[in-house]
Tab-separated table of C-alpha atoms and ligand atoms in Angstrom:
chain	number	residue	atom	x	y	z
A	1	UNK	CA	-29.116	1.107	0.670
A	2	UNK	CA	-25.402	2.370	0.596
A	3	UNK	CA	-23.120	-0.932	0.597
A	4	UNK	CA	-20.734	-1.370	3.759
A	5	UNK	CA	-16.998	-2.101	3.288
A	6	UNK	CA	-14.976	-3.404	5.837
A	7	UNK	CA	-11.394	-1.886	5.650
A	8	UNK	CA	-8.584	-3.991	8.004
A	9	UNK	CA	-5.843	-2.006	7.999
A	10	UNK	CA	-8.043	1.248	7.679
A	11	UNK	CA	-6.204	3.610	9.947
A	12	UNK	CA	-3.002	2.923	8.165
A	13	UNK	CA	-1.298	5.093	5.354
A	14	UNK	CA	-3.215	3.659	2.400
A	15	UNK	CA	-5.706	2.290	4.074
A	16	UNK	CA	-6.679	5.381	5.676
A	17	UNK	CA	-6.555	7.672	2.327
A	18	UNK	CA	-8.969	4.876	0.695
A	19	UNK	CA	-11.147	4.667	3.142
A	20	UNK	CA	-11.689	8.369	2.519
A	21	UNK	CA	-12.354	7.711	-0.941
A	22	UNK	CA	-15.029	5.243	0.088
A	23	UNK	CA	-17.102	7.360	2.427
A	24	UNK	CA	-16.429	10.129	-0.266
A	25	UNK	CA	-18.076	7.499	-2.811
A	26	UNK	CA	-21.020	7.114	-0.552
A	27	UNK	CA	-20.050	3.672	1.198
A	28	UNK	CA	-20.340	2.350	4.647
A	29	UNK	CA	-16.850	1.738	5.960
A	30	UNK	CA	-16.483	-0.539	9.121
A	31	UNK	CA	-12.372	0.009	10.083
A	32	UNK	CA	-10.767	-2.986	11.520
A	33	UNK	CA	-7.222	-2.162	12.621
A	34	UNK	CA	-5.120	-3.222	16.031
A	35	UNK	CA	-3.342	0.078	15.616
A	36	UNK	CA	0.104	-1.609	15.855
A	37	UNK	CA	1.477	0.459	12.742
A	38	UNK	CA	-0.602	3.494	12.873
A	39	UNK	CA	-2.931	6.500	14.883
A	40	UNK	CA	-6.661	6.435	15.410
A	41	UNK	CA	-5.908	10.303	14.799
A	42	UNK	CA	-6.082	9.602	10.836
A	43	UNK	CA	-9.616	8.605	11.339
A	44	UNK	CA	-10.206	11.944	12.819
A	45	UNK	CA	-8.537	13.525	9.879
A	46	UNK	CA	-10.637	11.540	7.914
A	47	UNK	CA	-13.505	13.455	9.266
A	48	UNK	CA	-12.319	16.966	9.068
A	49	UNK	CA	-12.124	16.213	5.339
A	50	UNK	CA	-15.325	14.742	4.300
A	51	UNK	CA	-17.608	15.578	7.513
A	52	UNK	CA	-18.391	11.627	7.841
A	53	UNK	CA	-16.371	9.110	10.210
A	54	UNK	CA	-16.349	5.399	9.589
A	55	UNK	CA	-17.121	2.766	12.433
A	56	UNK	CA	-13.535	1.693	14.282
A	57	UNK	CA	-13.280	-1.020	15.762
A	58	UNK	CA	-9.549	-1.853	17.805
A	59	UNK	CA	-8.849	-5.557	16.890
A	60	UNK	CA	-7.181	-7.829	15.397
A	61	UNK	CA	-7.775	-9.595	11.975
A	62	UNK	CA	-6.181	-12.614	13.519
A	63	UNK	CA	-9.179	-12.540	16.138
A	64	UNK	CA	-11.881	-15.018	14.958
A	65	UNK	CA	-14.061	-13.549	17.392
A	66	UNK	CA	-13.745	-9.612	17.016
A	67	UNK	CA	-14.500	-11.157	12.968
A	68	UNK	CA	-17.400	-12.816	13.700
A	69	UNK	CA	-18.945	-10.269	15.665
A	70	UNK	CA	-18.340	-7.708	13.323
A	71	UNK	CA	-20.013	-9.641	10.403
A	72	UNK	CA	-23.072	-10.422	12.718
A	73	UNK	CA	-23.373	-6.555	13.927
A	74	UNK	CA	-22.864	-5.277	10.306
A	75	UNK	CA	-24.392	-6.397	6.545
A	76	UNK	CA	-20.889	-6.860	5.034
A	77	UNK	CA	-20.823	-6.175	0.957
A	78	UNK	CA	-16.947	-6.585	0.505
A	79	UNK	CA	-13.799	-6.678	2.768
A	80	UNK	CA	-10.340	-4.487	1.486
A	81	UNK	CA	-7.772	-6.226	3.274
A	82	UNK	CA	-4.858	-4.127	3.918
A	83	UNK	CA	-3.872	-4.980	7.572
A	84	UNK	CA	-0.419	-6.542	8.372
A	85	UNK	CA	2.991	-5.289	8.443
A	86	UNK	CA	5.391	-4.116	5.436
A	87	UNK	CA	9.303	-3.448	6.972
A	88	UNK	CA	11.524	-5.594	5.148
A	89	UNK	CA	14.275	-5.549	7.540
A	90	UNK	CA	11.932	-5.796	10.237
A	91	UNK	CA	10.357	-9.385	8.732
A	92	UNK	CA	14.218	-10.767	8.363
A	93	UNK	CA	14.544	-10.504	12.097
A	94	UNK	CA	11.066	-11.760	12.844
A	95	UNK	CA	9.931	-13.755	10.266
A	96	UNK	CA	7.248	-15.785	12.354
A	97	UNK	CA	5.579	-12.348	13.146
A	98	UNK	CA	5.152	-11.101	9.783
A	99	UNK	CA	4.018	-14.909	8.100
A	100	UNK	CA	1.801	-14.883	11.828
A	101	UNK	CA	0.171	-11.268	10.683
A	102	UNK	CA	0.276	-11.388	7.154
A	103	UNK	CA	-0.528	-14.811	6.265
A	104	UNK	CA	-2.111	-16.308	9.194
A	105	UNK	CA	-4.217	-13.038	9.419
A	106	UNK	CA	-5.193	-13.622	6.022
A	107	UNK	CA	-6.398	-16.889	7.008
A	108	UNK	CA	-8.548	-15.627	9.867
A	109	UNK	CA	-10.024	-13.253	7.803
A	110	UNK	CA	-11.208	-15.553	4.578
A	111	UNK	CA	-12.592	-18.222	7.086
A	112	UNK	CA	-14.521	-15.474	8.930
A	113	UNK	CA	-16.055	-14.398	5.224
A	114	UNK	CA	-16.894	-18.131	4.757
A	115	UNK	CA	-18.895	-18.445	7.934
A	116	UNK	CA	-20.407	-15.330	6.982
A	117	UNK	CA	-21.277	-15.371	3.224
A	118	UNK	CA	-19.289	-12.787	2.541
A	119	UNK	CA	-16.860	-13.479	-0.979
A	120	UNK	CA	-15.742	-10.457	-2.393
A	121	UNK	CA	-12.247	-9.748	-1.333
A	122	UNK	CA	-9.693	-6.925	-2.048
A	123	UNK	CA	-6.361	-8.010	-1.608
A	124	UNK	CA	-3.149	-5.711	-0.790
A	125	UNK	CA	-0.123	-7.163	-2.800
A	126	UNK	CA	3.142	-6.082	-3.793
A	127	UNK	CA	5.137	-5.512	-6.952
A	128	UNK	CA	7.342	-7.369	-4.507
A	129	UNK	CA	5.973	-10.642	-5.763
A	130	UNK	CA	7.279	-10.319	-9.486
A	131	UNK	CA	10.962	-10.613	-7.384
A	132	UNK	CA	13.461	-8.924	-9.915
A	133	UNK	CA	11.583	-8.953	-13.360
A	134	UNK	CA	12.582	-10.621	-16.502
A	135	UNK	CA	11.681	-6.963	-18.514
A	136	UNK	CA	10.398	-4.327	-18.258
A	137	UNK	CA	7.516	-2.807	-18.063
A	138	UNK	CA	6.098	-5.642	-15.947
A	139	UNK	CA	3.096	-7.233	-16.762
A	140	UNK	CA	0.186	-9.471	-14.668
A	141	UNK	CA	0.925	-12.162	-16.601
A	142	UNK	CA	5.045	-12.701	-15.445
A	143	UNK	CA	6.084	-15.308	-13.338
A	144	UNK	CA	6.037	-14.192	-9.639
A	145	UNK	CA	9.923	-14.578	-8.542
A	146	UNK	CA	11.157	-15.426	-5.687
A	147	UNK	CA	11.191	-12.944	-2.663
A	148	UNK	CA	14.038	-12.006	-1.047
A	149	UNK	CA	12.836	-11.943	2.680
A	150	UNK	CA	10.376	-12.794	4.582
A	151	UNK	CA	7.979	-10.042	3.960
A	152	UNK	CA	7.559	-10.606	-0.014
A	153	UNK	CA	7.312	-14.663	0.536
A	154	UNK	CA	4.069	-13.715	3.282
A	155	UNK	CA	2.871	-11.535	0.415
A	156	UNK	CA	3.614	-14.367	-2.225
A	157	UNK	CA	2.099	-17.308	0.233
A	158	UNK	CA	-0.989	-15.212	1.031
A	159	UNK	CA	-1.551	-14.603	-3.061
A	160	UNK	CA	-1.046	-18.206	-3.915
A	161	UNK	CA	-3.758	-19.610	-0.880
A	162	UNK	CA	-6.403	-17.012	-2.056
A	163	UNK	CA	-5.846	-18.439	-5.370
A	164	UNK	CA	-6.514	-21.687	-4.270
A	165	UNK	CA	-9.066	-20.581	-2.315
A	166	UNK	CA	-11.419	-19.012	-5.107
A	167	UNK	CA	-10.457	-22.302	-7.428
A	168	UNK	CA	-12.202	-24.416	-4.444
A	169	UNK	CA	-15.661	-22.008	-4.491
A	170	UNK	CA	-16.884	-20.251	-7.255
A	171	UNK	CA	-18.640	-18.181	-4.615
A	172	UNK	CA	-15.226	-15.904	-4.827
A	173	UNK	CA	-14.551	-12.684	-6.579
A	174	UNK	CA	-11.182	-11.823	-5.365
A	175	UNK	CA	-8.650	-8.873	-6.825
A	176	UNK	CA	-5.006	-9.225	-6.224
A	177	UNK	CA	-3.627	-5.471	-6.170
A	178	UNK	CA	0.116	-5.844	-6.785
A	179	UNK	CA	1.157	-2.232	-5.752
A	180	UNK	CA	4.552	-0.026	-7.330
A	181	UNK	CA	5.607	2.372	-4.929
A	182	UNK	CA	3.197	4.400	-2.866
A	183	UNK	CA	3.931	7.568	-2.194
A	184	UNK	CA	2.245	11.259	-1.099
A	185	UNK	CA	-0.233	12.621	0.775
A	186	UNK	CA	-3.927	13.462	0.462
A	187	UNK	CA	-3.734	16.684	-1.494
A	188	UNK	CA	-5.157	18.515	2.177
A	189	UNK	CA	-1.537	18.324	4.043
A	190	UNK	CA	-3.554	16.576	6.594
A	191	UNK	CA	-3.428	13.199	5.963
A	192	UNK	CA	-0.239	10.961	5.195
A	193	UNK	CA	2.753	8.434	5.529
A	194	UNK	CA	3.450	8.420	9.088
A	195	UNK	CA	6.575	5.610	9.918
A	196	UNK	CA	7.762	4.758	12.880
A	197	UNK	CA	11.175	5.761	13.830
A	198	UNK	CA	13.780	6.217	11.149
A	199	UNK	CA	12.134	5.377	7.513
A	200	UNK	CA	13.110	2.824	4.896
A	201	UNK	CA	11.227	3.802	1.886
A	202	UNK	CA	13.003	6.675	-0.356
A	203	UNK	CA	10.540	9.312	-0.332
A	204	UNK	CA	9.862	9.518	3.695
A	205	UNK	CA	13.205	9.606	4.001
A	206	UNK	CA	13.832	12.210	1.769
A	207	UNK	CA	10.906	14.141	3.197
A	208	UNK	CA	12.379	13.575	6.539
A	209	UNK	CA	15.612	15.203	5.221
A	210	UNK	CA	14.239	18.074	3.894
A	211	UNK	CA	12.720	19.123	7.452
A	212	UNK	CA	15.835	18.741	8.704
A	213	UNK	CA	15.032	15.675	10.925
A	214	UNK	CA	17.260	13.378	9.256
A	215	UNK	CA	21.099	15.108	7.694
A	216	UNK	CA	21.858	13.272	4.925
A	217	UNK	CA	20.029	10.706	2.268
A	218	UNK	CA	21.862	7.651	1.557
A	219	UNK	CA	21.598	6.574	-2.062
A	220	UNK	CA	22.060	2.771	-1.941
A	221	UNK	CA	24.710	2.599	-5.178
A	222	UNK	CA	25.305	4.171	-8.444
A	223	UNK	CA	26.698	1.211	-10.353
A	224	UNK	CA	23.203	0.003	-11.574
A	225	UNK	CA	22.518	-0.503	-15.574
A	226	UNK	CA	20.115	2.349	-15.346
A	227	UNK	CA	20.518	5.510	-17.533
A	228	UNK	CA	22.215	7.257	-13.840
A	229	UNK	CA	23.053	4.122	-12.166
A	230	UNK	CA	20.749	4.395	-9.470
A	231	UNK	CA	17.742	2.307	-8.622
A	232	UNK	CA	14.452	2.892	-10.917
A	233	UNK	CA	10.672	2.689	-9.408
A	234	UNK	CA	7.185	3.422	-10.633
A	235	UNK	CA	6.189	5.483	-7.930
A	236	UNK	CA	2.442	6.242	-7.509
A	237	UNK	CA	0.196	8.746	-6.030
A	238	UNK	CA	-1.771	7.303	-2.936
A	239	UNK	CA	-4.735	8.913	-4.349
A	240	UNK	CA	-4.374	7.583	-7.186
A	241	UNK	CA	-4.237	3.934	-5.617
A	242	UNK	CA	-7.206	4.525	-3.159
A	243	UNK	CA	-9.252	5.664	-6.318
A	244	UNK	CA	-7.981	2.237	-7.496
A	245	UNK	CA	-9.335	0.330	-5.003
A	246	UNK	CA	-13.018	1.456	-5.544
A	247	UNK	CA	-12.456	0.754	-9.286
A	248	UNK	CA	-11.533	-3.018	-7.944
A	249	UNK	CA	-14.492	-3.159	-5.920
A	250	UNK	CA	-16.365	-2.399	-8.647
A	251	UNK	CA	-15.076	-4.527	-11.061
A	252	UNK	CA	-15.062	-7.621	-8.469
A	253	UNK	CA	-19.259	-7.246	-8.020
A	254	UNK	CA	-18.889	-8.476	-11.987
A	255	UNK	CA	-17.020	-11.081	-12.034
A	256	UNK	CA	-15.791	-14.511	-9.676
A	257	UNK	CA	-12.515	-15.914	-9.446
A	258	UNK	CA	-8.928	-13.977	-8.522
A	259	UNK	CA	-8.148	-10.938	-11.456
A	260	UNK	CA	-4.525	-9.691	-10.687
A	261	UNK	CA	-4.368	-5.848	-11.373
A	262	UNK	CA	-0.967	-3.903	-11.351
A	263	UNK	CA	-1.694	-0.306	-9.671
A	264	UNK	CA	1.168	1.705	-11.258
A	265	UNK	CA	1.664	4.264	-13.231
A	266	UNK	CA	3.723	2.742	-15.967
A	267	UNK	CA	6.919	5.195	-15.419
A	268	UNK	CA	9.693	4.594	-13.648
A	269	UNK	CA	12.427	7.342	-11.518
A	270	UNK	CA	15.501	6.810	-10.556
A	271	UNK	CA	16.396	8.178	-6.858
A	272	UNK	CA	18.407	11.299	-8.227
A	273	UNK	CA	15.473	12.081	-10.623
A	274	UNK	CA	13.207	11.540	-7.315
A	275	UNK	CA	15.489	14.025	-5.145
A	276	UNK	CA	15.406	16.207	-7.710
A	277	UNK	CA	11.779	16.351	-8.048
A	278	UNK	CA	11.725	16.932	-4.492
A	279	UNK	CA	13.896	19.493	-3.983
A	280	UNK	CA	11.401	21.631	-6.664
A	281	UNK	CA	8.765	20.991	-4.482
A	282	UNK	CA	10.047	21.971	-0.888
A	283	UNK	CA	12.555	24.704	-2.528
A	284	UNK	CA	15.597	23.314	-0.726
A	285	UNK	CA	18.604	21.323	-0.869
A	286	UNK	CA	18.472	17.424	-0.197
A	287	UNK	CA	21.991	16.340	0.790
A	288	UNK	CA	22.876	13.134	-0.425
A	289	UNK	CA	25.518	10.594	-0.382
A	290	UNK	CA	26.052	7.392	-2.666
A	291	UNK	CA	26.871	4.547	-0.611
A	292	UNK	CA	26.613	0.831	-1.615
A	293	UNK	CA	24.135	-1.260	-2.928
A	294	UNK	CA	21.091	-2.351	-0.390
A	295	UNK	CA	20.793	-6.066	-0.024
A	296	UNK	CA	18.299	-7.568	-1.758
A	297	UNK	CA	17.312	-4.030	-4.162
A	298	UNK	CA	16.570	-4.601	-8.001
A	299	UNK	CA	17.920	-2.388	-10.468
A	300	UNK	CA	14.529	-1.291	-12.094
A	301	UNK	CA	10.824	-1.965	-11.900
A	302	UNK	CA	7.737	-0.326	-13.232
A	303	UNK	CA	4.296	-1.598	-13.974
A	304	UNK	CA	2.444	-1.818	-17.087
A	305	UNK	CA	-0.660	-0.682	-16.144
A	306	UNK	CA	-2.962	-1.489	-19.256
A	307	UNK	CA	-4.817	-4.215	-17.696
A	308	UNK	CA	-5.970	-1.885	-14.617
A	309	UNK	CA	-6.636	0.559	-17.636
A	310	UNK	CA	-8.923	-2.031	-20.074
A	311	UNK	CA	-10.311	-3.667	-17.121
A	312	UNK	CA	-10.848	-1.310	-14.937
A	313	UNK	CA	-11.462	1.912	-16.485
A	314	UNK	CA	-8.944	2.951	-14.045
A	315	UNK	CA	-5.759	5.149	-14.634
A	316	UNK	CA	-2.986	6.689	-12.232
A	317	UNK	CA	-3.762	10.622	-12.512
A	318	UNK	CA	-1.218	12.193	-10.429
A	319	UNK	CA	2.932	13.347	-11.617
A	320	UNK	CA	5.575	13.284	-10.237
A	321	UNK	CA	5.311	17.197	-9.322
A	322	UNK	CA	1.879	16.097	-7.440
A	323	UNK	CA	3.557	13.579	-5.609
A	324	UNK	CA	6.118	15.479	-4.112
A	325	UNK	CA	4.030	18.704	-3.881
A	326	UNK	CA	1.873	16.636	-1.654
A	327	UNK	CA	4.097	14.774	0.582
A	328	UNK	CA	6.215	18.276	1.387
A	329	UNK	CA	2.330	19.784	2.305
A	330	UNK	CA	1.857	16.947	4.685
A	331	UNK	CA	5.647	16.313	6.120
A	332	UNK	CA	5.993	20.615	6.435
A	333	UNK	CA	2.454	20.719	8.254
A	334	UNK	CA	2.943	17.625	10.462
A	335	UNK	CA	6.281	17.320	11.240
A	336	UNK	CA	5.667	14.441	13.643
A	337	UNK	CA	3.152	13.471	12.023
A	338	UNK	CA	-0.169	12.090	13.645
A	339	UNK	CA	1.551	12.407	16.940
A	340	UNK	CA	1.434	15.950	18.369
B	401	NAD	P1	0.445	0.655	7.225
B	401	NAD	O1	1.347	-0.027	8.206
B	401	NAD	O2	0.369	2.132	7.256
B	401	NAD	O3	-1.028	0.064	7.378
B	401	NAD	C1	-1.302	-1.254	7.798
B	401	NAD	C2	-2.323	-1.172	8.906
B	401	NAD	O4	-2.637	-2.490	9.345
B	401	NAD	C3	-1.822	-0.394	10.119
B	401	NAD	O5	-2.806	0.562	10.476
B	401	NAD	C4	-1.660	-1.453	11.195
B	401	NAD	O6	-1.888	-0.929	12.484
B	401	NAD	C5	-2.676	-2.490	10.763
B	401	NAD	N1	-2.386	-3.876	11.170
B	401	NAD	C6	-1.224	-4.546	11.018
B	401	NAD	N2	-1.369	-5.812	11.478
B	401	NAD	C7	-2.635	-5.925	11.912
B	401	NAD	C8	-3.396	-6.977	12.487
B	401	NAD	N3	-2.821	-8.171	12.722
B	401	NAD	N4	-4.679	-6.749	12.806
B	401	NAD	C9	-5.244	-5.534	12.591
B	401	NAD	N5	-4.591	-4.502	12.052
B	401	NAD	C10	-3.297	-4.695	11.721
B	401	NAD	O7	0.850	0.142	5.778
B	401	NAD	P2	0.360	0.617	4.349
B	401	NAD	O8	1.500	1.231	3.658
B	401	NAD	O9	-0.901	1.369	4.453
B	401	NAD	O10	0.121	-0.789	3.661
B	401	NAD	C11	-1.160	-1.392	3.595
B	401	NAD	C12	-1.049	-2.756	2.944
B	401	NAD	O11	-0.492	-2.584	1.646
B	401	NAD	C13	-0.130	-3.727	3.678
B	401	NAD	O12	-0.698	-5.015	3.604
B	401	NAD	C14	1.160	-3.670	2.891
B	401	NAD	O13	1.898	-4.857	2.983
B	401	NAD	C15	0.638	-3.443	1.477
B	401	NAD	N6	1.629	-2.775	0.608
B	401	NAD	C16	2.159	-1.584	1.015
B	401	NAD	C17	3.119	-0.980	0.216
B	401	NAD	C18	3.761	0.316	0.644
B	401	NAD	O14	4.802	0.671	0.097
B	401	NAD	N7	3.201	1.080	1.554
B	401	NAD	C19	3.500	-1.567	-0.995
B	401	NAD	C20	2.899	-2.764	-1.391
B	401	NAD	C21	1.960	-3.360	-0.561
B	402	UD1	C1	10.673	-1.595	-0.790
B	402	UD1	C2	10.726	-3.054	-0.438
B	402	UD1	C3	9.534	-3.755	-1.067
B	402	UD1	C4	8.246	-3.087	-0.605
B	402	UD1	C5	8.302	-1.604	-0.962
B	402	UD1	C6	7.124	-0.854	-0.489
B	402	UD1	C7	13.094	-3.603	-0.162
B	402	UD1	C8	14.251	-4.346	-0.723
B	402	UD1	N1	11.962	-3.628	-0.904
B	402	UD1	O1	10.707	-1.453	-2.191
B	402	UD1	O2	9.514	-5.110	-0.683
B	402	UD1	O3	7.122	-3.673	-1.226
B	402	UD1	O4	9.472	-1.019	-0.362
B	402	UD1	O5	7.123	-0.701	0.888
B	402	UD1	O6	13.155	-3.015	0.895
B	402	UD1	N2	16.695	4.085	-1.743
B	402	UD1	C9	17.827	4.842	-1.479
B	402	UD1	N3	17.996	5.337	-0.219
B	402	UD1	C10	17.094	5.131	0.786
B	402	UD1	C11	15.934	4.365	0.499
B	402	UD1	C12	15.776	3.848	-0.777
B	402	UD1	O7	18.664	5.048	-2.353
B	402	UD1	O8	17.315	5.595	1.913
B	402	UD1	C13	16.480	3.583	-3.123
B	402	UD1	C14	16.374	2.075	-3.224
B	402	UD1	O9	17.622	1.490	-3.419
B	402	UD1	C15	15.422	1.932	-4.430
B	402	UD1	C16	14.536	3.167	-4.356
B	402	UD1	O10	15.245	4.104	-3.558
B	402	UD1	O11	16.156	2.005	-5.627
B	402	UD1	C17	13.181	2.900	-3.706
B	402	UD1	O12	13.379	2.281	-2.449
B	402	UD1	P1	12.162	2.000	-1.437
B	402	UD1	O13	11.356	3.224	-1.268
B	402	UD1	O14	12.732	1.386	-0.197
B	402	UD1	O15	11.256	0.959	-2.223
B	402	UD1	P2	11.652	-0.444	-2.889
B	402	UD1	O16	13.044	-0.823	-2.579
B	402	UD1	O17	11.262	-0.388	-4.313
């Protein structure tokens, strides 16, 4: 019998591109998502690519009910857990919604898997969690630091409680996925990043740029101790990190207790290498100016990624060129994106 994932958070960017991967693999997938961040229309997308459609259901993951029901309807093997909401800014202005969503939806979600015998969990962390590293490239094994807003401490608080969580009930087999920086589009031009309103992450805005939606690119200072002076990230191939969430749920059937698993690719950009690299790919200019430093922004950070590699058999496949090939396919072809 083909094993059913339930995916919170599945109609979302990465959520929605790993859920692919999963029916691609030959899973069940049960979507759990209150559409607050995203369109029911990637699900549709979903099934223009691989001819198969998982079950939705329109809910919350703070709803004990909509849980339970969904557990009693459907022969759970594993849950990926990627619903809740990721705007920095956003969680400094309203903190209690993102610990309420993040953490307390977190909550919701493990005690549902109790009263249902259901232990294997896939977690959605953030390289966020390291705060600004000691070196680099950073490892599993580094202290986390301390976040800088709200949105990194819900990510930190919900790591720590499924920690303690798995150290009360050996029943547990949970993976901690500490992301880089997610970027691209499914390699179709039909699936992708779609934020609301004006975007805060480089690469959508850049994209946004390029199709002339946004005028200019601010690069948030040039005074860092990087080889340009602008901010370094391991950015990584949405692909790539779906493929790495099947290689989790793999790994997780093996073994009990929380394993921590960087999904990077072990390189690091800086933003003028990144608009660079994107002006190859969409054959235009990106206008740009260098303003100050954003509050709260590291210099560097990229992963080391040996752990996911010796553990997990898994490595990040996709360059730079792929990246930004992609994302151009997907921002040129849907220039508002799900929303039409
Ligand atoms: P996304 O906003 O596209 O997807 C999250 C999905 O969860 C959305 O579809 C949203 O509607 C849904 N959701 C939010 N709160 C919910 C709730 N209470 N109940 C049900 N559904 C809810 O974001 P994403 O980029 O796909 O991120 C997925 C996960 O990965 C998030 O937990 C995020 O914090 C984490 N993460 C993302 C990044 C990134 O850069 N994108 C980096 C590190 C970690
Ligand atoms: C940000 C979040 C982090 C979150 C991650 C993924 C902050 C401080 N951190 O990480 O918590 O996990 O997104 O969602 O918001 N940049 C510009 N101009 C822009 C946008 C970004 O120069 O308009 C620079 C930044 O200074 C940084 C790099 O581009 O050096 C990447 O920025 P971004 O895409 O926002 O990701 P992070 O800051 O790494």
């Amino acid at each position: 019998m083909q094993k059913k994932i339930l995916v919170t958070g599945g109609s979302g960017y990465i959520g929605s591109h790993t859920t692919l991967a999963l029916l691609e693999a030959g899973f069940d997938v049960v979507v759990l998502d209150n559409l607050c961040n995203s369109s029911i229309e990637s699900l549709n997308r979903i099934e223009n690519i691989c001819g198969k459609k998982p079950d939705f259901i329109e809910g919350d993951v703070r709803d004990e009910q909509t849980l339970d029901k969904i557990f009693a309807t459907n022969e759970i093997d594993s849950v990926l857990h990627f619903a809740g909401l990721k705007a920095v800014g956003e969680s400094v202005n309203n903190p209690l919604t993102y610990y309420s969503n993040n953490v307390v939806g977190s909550l919701t979600l493990c005690k549902a898997m109790v009263r249902a015998n259901v232990f294997k969990l896939v977690f959605s962390s953030s390289a966020t969690v390291y705060g600004d590293p000691i070196e680099m490239p950073v490892r599993e094994d580094f202290p986390t630091g301390t976040p800088t807003n709200p949105y990194g401490r819900s990510k930190l608080i919900a790591e720590e409680i499924l920690q303690d969580l798995a150290k009360s009930d050996s029943r547990w087999s949970i993976a901690l996925l500490r992301y880089f920086n997610p970027v691209g589009a499914h390699e179709s031009g039909t699936m992708g990043e779609d934020p609301n309103g004006i975007p805060s992450n480089l690469v959508p805005y850049i994209s946004q740029v390029a199709i002339e939606q946004l005028s200019k690119l601010s690069v948030y200072g040039r005074d860092y101790p990087t080889p340009d002076g602008t901010g370094v990230r391991d950015y990584i191939h949405v692909q790539d990190l779906a493929e790495g969430h099947l290689s989790a749920l793999n790994a997780i059937d093996e073994k009990t207790g929380v394993n921590i698993w960087n999904l990077g690719t072990g390189v690091g950009y800086s933003v003028l290498e990144m608009i660079q690299a994107f002006e190859v790919a969409c054959g235009r200019s990106i206008p740009y100016q260098v303003v100050d430093r954003r509050t709260g922004d590291i210099a560097e950070c990229w992963a080391a990624p040996k752990k996911a590699a010796e553990e997990l058999g898994w490595t990040a496949k996709r360059d730079l060129s792929d990246m930004m090939a992609d994302t151009w396919r997907w921002q040129k072809r849907n220039p508002t994106g799900y929303k039409s």
